[in-house]
PDB file of C-alpha atoms in Angstrom:
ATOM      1  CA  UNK A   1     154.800 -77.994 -30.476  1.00  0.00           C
ATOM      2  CA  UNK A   2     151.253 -79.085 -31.614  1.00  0.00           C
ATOM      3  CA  UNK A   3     149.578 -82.002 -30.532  1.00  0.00           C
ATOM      4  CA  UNK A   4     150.185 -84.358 -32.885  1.00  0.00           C
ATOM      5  CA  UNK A   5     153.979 -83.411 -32.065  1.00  0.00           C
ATOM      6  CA  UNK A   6     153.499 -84.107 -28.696  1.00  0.00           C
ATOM      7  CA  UNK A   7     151.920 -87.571 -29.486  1.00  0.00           C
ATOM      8  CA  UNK A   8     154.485 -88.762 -31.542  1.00  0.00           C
ATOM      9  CA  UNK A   9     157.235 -88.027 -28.827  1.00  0.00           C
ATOM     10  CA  UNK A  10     154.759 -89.419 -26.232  1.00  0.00           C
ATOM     11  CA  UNK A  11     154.199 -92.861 -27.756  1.00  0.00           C
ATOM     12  CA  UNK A  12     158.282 -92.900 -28.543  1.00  0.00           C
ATOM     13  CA  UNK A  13     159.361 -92.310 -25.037  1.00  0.00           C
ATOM     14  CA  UNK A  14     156.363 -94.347 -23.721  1.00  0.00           C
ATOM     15  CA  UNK A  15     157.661 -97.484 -26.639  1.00  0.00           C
ATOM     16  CA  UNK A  16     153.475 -97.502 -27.251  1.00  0.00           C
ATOM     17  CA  UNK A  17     152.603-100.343 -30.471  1.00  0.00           C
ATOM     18  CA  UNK A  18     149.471 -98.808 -33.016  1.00  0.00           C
ATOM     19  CA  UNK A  19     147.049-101.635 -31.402  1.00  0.00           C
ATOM     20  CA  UNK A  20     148.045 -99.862 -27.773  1.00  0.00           C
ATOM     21  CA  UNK A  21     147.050 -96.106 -29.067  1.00  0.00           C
ATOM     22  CA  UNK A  22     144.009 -97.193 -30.770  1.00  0.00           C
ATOM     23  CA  UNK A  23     142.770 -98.788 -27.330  1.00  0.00           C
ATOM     24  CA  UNK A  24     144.179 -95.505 -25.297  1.00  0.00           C
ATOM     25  CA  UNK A  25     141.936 -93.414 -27.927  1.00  0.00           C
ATOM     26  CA  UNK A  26     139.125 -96.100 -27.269  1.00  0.00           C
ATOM     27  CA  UNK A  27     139.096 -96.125 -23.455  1.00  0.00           C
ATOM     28  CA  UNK A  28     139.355 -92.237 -23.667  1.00  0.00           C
ATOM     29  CA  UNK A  29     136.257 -92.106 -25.481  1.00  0.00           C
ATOM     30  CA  UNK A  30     137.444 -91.725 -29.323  1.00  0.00           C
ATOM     31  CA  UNK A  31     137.126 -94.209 -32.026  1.00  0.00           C
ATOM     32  CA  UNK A  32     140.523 -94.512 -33.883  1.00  0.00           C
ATOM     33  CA  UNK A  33     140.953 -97.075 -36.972  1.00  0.00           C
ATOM     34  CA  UNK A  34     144.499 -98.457 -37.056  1.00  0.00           C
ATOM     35  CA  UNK A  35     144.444 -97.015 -40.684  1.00  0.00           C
ATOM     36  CA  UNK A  36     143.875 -93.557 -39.068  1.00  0.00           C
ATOM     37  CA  UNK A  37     146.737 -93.565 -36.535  1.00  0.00           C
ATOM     38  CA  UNK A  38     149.566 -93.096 -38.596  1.00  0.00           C
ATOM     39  CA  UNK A  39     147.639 -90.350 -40.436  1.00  0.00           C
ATOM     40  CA  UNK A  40     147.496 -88.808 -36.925  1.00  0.00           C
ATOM     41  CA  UNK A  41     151.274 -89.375 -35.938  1.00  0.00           C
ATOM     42  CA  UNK A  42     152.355 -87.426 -38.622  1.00  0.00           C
ATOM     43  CA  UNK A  43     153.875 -83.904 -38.470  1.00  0.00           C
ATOM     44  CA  UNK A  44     151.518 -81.571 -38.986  1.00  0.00           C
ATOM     45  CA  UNK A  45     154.299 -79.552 -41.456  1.00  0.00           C
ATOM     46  CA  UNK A  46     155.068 -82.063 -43.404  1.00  0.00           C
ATOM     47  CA  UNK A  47     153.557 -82.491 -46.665  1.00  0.00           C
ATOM     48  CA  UNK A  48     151.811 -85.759 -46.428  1.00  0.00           C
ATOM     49  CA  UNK A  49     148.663 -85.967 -45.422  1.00  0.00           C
ATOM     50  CA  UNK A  50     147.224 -85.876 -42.077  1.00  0.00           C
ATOM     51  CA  UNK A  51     144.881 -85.749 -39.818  1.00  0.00           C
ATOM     52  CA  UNK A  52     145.058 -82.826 -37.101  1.00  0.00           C
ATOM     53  CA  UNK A  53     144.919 -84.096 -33.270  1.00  0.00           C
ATOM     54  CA  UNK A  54     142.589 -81.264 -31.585  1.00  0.00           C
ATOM     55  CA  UNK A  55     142.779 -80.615 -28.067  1.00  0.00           C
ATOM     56  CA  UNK A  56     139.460 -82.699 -27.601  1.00  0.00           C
ATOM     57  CA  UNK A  57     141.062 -85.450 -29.646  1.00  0.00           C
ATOM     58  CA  UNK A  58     144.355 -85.139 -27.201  1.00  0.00           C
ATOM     59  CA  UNK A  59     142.837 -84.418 -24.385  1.00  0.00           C
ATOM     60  CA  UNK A  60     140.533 -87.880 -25.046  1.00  0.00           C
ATOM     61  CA  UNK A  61     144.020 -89.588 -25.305  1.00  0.00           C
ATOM     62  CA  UNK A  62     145.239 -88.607 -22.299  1.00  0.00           C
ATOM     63  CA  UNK A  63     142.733 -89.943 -19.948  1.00  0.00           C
ATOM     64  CA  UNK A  64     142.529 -93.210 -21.875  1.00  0.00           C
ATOM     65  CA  UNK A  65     145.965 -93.431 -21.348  1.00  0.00           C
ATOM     66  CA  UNK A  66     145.334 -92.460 -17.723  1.00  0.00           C
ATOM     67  CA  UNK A  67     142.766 -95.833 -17.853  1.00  0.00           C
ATOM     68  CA  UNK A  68     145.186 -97.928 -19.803  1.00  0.00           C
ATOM     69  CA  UNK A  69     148.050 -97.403 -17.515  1.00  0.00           C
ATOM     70  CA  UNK A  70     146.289 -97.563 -14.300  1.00  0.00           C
ATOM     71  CA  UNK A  71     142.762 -99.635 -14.833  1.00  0.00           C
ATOM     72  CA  UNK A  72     139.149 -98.262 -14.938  1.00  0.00           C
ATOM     73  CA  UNK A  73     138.349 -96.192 -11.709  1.00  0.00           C
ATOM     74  CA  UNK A  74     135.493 -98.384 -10.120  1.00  0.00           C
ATOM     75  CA  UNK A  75     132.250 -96.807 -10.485  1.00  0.00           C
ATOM     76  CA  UNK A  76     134.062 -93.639 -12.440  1.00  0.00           C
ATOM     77  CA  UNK A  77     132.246 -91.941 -15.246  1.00  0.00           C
ATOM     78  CA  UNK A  78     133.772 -90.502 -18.516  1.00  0.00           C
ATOM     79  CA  UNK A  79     135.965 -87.223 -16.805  1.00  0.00           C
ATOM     80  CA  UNK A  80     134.638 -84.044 -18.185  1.00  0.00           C
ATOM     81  CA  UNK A  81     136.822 -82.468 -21.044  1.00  0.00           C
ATOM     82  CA  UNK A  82     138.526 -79.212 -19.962  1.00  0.00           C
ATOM     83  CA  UNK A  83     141.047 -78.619 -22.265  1.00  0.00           C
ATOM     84  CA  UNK A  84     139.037 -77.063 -24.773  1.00  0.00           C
ATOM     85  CA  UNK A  85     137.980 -74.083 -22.774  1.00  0.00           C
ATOM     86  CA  UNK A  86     142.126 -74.142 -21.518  1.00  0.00           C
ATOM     87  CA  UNK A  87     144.862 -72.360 -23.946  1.00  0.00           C
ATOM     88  CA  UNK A  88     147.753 -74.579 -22.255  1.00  0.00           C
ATOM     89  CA  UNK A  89     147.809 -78.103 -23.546  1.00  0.00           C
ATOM     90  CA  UNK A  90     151.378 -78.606 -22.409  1.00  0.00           C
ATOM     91  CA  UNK A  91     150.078 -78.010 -18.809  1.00  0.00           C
ATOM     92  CA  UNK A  92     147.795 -80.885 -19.242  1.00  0.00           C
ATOM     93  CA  UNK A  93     150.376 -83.089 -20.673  1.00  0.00           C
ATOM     94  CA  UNK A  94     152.354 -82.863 -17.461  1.00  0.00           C
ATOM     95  CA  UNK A  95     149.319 -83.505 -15.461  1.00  0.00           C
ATOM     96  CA  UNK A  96     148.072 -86.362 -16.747  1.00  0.00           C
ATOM     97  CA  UNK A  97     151.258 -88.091 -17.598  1.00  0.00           C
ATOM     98  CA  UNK A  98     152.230 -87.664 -13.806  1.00  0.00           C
ATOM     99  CA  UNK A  99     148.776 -89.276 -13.246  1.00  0.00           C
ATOM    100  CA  UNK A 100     149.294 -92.101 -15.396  1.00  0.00           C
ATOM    101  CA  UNK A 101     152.614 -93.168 -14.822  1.00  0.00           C
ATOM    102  CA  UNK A 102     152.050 -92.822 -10.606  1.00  0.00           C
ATOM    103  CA  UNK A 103     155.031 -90.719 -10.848  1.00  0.00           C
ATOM    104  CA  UNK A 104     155.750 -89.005  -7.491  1.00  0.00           C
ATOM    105  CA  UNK A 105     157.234 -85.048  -7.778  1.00  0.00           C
ATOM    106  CA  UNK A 106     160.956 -86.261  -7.072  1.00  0.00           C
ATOM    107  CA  UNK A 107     160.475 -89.113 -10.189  1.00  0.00           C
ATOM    108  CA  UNK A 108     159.560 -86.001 -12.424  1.00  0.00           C
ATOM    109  CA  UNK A 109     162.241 -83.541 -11.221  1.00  0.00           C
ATOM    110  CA  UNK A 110     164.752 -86.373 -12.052  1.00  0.00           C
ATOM    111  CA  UNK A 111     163.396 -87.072 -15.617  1.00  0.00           C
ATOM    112  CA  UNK A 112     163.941 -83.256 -16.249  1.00  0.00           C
ATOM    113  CA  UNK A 113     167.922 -83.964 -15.325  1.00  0.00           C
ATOM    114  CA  UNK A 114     167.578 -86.675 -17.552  1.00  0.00           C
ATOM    115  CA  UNK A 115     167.039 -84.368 -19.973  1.00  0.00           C
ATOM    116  CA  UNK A 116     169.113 -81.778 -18.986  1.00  0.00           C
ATOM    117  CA  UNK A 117     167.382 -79.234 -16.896  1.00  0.00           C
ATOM    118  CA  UNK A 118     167.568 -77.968 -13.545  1.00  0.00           C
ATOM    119  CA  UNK A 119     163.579 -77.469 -12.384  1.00  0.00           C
ATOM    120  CA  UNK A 120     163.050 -77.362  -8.342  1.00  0.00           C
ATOM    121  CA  UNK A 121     159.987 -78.436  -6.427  1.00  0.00           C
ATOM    122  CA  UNK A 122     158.129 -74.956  -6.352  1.00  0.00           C
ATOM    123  CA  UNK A 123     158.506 -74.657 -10.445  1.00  0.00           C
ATOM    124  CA  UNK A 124     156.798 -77.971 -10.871  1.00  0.00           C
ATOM    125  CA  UNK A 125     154.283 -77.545  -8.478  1.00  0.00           C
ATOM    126  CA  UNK A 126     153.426 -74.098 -10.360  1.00  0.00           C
ATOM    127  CA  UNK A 127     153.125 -76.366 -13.819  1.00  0.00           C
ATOM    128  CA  UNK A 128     150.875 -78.674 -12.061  1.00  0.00           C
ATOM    129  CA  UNK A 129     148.659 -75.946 -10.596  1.00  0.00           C
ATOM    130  CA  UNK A 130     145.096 -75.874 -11.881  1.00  0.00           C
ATOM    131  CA  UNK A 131     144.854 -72.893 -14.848  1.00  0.00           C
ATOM    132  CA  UNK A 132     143.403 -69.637 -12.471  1.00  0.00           C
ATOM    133  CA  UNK A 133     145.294 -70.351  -9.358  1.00  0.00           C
ATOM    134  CA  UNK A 134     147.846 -67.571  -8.116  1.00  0.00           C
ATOM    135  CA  UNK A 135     150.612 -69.786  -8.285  1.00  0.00           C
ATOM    136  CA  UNK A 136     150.240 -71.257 -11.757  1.00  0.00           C
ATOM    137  CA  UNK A 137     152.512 -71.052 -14.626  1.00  0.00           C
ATOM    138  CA  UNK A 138     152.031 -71.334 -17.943  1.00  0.00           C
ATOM    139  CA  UNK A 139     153.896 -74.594 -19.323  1.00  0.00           C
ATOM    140  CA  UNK A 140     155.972 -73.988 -22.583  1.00  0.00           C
ATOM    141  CA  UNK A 141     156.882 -75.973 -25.370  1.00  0.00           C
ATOM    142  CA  UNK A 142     160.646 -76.418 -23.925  1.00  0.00           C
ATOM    143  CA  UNK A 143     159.591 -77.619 -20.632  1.00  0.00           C
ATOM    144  CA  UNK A 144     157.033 -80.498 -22.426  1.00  0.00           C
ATOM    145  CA  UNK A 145     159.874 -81.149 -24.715  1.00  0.00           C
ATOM    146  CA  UNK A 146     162.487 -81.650 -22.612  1.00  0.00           C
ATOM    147  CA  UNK A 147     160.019 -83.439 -20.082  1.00  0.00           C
ATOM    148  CA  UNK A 148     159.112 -86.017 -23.440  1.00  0.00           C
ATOM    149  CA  UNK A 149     162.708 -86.206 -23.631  1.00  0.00           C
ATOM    150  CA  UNK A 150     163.698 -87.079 -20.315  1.00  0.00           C
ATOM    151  CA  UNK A 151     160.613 -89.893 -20.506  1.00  0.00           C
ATOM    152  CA  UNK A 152     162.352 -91.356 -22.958  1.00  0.00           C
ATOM    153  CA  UNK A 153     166.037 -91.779 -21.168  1.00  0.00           C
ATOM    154  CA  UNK A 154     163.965 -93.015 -18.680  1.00  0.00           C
ATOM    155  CA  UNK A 155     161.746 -95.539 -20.146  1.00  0.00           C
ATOM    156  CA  UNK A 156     163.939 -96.625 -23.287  1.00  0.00           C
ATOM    157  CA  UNK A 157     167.465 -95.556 -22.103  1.00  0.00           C
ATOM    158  CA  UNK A 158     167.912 -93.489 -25.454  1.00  0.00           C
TER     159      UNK A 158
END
């Protein structure tokens, strides 16, 4: 899965409108026209054209969405981007989605049985380690997609 994969199954299981990504890119940090986003939420594959989400670009997203959800952090500057230097962006994903949706371990290991798949505490706490630590596992694309998935049984009862 590529980023601008993971964005379109984000903003479908999160029900996001265009106006509501272009402000998540905005508070993140990137300017987005609303005649740019769709050229971003297309497949990269397909043949139309596009424009590619990078991991600075996604990563950008993410904490805007962290400020949309939640609300500025009083007296917070603009969080440093680390995904560029990291090789996992589904990691990440899990991270910051947890963040931004307050979602507590137990709400996450039940939005994986939404979607179908068994993971226990210790797994996800290995997911959510930082990238280094002895305990941390890589994140693959059927863990993110099934973890989009079960955010959208949750959130839109698909």
């Amino acid at each position: 899965m590529d980023n601008n994969d993971i964005l379109i199954r984000l903003r479908y299981a999160l029900d996001l409108k265009n106006a509501e990504m272009v402000e998540i890119f905005k508070l993140g940090g990137i300017e987005v026209s609303p005649l740019e986003l769709p050229l971003i939420l297309t497949k990269s594959d397909s043949e139309e054209e596009n424009i590619t989400c990078d991991n600075v670009m996604f990563e950008s997203f993410l904490n805007g969405l962290i400020t949309f959800k939640r609300g500025p952090k009083p007296g917070a500057e603009t969080p440093e981007l680390t995904l560029g230097r990291s090789t996992n962006v589904n990691n990440h994903l899990l991270k910051k989605v947890k963040i931004a949706l307050a979602l507590t371990t137990e709400e996450m290991i039940e939005i994986f049985e939404l979607a179908g798949l068994q993971v226990t505490k210790g797994e996800l706490g290995a997911l959510l380690r930082k990238e280094g630590h002895k305990n941390y596992k890589a994140c693959g694309d059927k863990f993110a997609r099934n973890f989009l998935k079960g955010l959208a049984v949750k959130y839109r009862g698909a």
